[in-house]
Structure formats: structure tokens, C-alpha cells
mmCIF file of C-alpha atoms in Angstrom:
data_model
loop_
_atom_site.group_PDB
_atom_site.id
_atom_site.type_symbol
_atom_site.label_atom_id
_atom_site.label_comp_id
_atom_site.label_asym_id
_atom_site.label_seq_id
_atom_site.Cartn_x
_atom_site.Cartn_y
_atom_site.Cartn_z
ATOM 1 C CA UNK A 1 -0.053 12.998 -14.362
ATOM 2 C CA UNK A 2 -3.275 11.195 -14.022
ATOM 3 C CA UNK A 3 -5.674 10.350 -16.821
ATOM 4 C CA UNK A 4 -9.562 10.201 -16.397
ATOM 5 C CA UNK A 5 -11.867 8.177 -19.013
ATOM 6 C CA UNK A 6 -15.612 8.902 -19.286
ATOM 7 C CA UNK A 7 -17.300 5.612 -20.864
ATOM 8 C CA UNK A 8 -21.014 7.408 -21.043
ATOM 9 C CA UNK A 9 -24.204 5.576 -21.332
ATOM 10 C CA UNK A 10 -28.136 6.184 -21.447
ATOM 11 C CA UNK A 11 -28.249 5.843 -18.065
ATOM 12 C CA UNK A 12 -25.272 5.420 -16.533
ATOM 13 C CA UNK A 13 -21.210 6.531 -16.625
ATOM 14 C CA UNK A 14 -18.603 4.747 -15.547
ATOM 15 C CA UNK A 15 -15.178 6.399 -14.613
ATOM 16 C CA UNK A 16 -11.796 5.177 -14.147
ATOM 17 C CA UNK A 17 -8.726 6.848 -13.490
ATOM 18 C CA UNK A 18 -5.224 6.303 -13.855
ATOM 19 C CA UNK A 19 -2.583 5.957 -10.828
ATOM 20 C CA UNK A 20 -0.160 9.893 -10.179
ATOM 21 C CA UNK A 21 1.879 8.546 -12.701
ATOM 22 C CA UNK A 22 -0.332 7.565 -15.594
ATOM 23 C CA UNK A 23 0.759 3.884 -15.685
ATOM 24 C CA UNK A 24 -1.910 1.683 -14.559
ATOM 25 C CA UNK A 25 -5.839 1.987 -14.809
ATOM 26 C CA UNK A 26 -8.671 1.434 -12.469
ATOM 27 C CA UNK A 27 -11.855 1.335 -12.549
ATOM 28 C CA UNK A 28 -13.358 4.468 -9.890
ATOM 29 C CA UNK A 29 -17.006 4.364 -10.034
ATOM 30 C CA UNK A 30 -20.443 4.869 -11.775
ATOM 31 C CA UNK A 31 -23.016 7.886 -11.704
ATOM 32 C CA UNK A 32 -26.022 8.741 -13.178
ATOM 33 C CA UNK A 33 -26.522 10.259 -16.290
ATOM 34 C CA UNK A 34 -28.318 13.038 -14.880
ATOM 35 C CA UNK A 35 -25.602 15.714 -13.811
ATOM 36 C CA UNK A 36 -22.736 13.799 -15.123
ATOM 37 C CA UNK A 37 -20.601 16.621 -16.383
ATOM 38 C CA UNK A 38 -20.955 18.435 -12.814
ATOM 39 C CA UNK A 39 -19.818 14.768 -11.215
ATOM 40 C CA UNK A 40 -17.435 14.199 -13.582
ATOM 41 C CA UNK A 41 -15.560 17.552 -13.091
ATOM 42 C CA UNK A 42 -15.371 17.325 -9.365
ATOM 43 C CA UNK A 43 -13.555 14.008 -9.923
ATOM 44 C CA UNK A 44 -11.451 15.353 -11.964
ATOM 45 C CA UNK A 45 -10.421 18.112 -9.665
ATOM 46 C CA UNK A 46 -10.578 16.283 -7.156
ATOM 47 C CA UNK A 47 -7.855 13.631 -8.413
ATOM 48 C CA UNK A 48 -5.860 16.579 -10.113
ATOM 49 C CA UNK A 49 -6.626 14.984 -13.565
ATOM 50 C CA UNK A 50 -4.657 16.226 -16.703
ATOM 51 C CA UNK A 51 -6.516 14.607 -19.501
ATOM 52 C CA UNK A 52 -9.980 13.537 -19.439
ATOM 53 C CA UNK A 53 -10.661 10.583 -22.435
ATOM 54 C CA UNK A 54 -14.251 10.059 -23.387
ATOM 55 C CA UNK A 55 -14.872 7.187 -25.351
ATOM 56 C CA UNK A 56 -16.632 7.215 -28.217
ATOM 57 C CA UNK A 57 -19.831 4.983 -28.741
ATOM 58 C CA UNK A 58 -19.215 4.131 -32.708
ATOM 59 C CA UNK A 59 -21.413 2.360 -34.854
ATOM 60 C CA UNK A 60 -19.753 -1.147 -36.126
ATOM 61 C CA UNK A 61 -19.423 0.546 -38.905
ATOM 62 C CA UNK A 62 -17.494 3.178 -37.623
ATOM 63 C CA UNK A 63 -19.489 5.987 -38.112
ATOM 64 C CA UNK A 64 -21.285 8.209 -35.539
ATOM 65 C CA UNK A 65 -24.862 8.101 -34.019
ATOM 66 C CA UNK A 66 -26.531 10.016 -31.862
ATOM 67 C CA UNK A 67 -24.633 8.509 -29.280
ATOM 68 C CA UNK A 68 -21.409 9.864 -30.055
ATOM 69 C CA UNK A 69 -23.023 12.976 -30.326
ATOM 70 C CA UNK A 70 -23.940 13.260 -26.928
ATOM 71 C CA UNK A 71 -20.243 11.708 -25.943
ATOM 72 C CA UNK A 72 -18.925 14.633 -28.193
ATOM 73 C CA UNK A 73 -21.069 17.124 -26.204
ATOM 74 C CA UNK A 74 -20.063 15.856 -23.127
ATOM 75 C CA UNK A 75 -16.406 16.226 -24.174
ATOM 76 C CA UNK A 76 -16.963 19.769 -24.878
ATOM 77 C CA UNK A 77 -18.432 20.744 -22.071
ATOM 78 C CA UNK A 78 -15.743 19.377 -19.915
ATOM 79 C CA UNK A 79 -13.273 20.905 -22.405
ATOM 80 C CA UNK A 80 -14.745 24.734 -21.995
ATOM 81 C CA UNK A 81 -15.134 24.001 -18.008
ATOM 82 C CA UNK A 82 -10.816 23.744 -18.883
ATOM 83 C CA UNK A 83 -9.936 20.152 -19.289
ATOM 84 C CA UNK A 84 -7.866 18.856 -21.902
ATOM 85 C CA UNK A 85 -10.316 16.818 -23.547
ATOM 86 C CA UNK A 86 -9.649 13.332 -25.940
ATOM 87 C CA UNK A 87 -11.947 11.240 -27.879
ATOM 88 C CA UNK A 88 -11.482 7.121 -28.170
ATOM 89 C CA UNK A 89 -13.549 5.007 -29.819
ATOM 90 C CA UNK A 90 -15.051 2.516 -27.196
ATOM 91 C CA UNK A 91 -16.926 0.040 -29.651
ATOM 92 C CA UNK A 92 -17.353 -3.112 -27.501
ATOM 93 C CA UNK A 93 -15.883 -1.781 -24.049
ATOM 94 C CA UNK A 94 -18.790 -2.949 -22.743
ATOM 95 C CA UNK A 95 -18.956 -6.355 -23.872
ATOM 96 C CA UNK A 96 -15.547 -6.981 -22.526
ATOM 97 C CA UNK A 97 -16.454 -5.949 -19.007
ATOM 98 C CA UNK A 98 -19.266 -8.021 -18.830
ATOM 99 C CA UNK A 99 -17.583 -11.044 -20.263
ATOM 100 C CA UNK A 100 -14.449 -10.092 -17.126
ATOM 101 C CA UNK A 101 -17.296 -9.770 -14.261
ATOM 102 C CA UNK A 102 -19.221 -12.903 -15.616
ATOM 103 C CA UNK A 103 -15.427 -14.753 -15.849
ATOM 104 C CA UNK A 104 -14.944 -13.307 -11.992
ATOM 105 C CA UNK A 105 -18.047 -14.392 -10.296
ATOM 106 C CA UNK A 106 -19.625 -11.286 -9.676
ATOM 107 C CA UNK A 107 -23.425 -11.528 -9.524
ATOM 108 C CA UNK A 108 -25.760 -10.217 -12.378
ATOM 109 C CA UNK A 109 -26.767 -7.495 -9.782
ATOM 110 C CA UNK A 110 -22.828 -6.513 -8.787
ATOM 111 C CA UNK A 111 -22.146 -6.732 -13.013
ATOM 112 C CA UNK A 112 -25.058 -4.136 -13.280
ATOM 113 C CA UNK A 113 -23.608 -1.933 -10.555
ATOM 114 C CA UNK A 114 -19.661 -1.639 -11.952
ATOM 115 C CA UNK A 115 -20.058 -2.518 -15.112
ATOM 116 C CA UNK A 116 -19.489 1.083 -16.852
ATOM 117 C CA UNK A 117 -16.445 1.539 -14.504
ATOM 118 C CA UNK A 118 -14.856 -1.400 -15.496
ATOM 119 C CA UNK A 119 -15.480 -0.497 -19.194
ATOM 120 C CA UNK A 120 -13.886 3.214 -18.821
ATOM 121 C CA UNK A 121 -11.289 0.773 -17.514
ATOM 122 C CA UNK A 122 -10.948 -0.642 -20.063
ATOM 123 C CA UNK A 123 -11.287 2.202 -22.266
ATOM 124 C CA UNK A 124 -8.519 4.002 -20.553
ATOM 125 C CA UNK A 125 -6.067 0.922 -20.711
ATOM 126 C CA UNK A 126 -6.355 1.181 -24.733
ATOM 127 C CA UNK A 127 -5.985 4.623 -24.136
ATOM 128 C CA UNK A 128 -2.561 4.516 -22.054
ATOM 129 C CA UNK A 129 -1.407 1.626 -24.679
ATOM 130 C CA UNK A 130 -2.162 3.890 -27.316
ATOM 131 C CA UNK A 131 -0.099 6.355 -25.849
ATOM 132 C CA UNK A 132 2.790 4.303 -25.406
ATOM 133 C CA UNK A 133 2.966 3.445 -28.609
ATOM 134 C CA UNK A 134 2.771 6.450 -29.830
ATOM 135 C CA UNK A 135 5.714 7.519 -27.719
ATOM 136 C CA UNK A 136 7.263 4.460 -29.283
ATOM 137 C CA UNK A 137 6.888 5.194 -32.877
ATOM 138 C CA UNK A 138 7.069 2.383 -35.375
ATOM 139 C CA UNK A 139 9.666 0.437 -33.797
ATOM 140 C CA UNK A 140 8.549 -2.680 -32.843
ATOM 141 C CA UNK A 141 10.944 -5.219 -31.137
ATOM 142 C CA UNK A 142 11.531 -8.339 -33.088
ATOM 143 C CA UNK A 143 14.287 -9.513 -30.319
ATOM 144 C CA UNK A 144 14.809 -8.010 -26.689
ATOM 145 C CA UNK A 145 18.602 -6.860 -27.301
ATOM 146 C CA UNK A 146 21.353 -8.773 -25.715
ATOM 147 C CA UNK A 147 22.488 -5.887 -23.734
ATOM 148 C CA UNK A 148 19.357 -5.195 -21.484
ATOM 149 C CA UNK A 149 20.681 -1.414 -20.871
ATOM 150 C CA UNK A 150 19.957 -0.412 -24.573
ATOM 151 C CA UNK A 151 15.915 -0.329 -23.714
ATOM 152 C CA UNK A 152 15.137 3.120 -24.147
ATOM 153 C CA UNK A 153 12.821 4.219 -21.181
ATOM 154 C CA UNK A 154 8.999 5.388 -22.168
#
């Protein structure tokens, strides 16, 4: 079941998407602000998305701004057009895909360009990990066990 994350901006919104099984994130593109939520659903119906995760813009602080507002709006919109609809905060997404574009060569202009993609990417990985562990409880392995057969399967 594939997984769609929404990191919004002023002007931009990048979008990734998960592979059919929900395992691995990608980044899929960027739009424009402007008619975002129409955009957004078609990709999402297109792609036969289950979830859709929009990411929070928090304050350091971790309180909300007017930013998250308009992430929360966004979210409900897509929730009442029928999508199941979850929040993540996405302090700093940004930040760490500039700092993996700048690390892979790409050119200021490129960076500009997939940028918000890369940091739903992002977004979505925390997302999946989340998820995981979640599915996981507590448990954390101290030791793989010596008899490989008694990982459970997530």
C-alpha cells in the first residue's frame, strides 16, 4: 500500500511516494503552491495512495505558526476529498536535502528545482521508520539472536 508525503512550502511542494509495498521512499516531484491540493489528489489517485503524510512546519520550539496552519488546512482538505490523512513534524527536512544535493553535486539551480521532493523524501522515510517501530513496540535488539529464524517479520 503506497504512502504519499506532502512537504508544503510558500511557494513550492514537494512530493514523494513510497514503492506498492510501502518499503522504500522516493522523491516524485515539485508543484506550485497555487492548486496544490487539486495536484496533489490526482497523484494520489493516480498512484492508488492509501495514506497521504503532510509534514508539519514546527517552530524550533515545537509549537505551531501560521505555517502549520496552512499544512493543517491542506491536510484537511485532502482528508474531506477521502484520504486518510497524517501529520509529521518536518522541522529541518529541508536543511537535510540541501545539505544531500550540495554533498551530490547538483547545481544551485537543480537544488532549487528538487529540493522540496527530496525533503517529502525525507519526510516520508521518518515517516515509514516511524511506522516500523511502531509495529515493533519497545523491543529493541541488544544482540541479533543466534538462531536467525526467530526474527519476527514486520
Amino acid at each position: 500500500m503506497r504512502v504519499l508525503a506532502v512537504d508544503s512550502g510558500k511557494v513550492r511542494v514537494g512530493l514523494a511516494v513510497t514503492d506498492a509495498d510501502g518499503l522504500i521512499a522516493s522523491p516524485l516531484r515539485v508543484i506550485e503552491r497555487r492548486g496544490a491540493c487539486e495536484a496533489i489528489r490526482q497523484a494520489a489517485e493516480d498512484l492508488d495512495v492509501a495514506t497521504i503524510v503532510v509534514g508539519l512546519p514546527l517552530n524550533m520550539d515545537g509549537s505551531e505558526g501560521p505555517s502549520a496552519e496552512d499544512a493543517r488546512a491542506l491536510g484537511e482538505r485532502l482528508r474531506a476529498a477521502g484520504f486518510q490523512v497524517e501529520y509529521l513534524d518536518e522541522r529541518l527536512t529541508t536543511v537535510g536535502a540541501e545539505r544531500v544535493l550540495i554533498e551530490s553535486g547538483h547545481s544551485r539551480r537543480r537544488r532549487r528545482e528538487i529540493t522540496d521532493a527530496v525533503a517529502a523524501a525525507i519526510l516520508l522515510e521518518a515517516y515509514l521508520a516511524r511506522r516500523r517501530n511502531a509495529r515493533l513496540g519497545d523491543r529493541r535488539w541488544a544482540e541479533p539472536p543466534a538462531d536467525p529464524d526467530a526474527w519476527e517479520e514486520t
